[in-house]
mmCIF file of C-alpha atoms in Angstrom:
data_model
loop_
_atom_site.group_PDB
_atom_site.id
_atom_site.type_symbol
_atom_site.label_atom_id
_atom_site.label_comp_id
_atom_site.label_asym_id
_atom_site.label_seq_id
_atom_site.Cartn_x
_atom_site.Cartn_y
_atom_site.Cartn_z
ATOM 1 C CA UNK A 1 12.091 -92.329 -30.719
ATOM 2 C CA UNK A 2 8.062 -91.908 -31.143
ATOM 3 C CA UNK A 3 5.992 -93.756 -29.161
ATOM 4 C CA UNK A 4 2.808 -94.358 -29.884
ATOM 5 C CA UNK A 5 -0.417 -96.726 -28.400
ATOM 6 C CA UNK A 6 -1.119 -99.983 -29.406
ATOM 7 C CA UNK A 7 -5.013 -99.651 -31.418
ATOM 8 C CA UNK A 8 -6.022 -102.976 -29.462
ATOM 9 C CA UNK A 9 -4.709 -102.903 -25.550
ATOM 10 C CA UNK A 10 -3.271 -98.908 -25.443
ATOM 11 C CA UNK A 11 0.304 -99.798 -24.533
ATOM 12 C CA UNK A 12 2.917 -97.023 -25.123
ATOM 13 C CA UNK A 13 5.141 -98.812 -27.736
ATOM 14 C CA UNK A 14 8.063 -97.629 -29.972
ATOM 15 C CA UNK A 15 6.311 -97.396 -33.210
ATOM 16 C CA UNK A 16 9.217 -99.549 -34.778
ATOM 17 C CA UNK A 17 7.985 -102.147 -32.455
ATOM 18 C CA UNK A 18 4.292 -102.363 -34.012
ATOM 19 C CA UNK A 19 3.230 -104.091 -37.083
ATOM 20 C CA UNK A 20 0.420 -103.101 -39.144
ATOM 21 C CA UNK A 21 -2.825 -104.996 -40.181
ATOM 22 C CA UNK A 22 -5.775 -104.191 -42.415
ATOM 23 C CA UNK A 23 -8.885 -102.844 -40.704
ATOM 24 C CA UNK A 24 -11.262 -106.206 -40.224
ATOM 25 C CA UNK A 25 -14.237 -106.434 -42.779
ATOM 26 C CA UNK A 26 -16.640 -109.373 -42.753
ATOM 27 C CA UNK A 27 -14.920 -111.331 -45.268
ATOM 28 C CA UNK A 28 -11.592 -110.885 -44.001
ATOM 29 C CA UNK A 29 -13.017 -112.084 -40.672
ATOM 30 C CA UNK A 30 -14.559 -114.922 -42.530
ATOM 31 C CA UNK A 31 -10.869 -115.894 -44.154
ATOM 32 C CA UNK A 32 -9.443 -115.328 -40.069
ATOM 33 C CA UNK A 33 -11.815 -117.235 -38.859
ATOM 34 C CA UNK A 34 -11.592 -120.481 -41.652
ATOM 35 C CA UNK A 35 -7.724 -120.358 -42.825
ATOM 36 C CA UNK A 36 -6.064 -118.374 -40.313
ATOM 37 C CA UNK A 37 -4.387 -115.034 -39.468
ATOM 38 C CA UNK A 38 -1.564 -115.140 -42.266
ATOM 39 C CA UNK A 39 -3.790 -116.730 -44.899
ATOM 40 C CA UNK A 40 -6.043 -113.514 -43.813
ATOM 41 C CA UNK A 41 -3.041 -111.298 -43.922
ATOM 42 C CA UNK A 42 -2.028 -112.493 -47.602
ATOM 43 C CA UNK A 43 -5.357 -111.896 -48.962
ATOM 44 C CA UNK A 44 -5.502 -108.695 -48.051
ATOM 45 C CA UNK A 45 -2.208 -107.747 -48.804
ATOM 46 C CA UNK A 46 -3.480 -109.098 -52.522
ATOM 47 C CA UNK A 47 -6.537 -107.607 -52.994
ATOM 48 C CA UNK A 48 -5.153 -103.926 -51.759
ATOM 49 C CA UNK A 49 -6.455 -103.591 -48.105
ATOM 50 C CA UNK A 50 -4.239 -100.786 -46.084
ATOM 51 C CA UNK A 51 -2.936 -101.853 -43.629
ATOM 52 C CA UNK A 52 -3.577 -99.235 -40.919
ATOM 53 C CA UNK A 53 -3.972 -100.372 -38.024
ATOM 54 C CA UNK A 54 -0.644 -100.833 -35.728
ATOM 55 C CA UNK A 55 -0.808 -103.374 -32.916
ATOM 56 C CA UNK A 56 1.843 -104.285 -30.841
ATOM 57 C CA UNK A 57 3.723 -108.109 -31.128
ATOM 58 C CA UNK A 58 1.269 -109.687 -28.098
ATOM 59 C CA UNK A 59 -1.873 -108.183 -29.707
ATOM 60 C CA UNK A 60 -0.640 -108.524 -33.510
ATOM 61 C CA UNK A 61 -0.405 -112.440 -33.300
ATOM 62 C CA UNK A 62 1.065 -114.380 -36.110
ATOM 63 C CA UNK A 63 2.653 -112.981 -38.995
ATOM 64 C CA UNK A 64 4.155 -110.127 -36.871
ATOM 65 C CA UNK A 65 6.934 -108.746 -38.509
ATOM 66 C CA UNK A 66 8.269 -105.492 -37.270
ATOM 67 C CA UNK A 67 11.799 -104.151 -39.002
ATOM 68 C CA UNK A 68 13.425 -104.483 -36.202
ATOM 69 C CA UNK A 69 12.608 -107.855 -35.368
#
């Protein structure tokens, strides 16, 4: 099993266990901030942000979905 760190707290985690997100620009902080994480997570996922950065299930907030879950 690889283990990897968390990109927001550093916690040795399983990768299978982390979840992906797209790096933050200001508009998808704008679309966080007025509709929510998953709204934010959709319009990425839309409009072809990579998702690159792995967080954790505590850190990822809603909309985690790991495969294992």
């Amino acid at each position: 099993m690889t283990w990897v760190p968390c990109q927001r707290c550093k916690l040795l985690t399983q990768i299978d266990q982390l979840d992906s997100k797209p790096k933050m620009t200001p508009l998808l902080r704008v679309i966080n901030a007025a509709r929510g994480q998953i709204k934010m997570l959709a319009y990425a996922a839309d409009h072809g942000h990579d998702f690159t950065v792995l967080e954790c299930r505590t850190c990822y907030g809603p909309g985690w979905s790991s495969n294992t879950a």
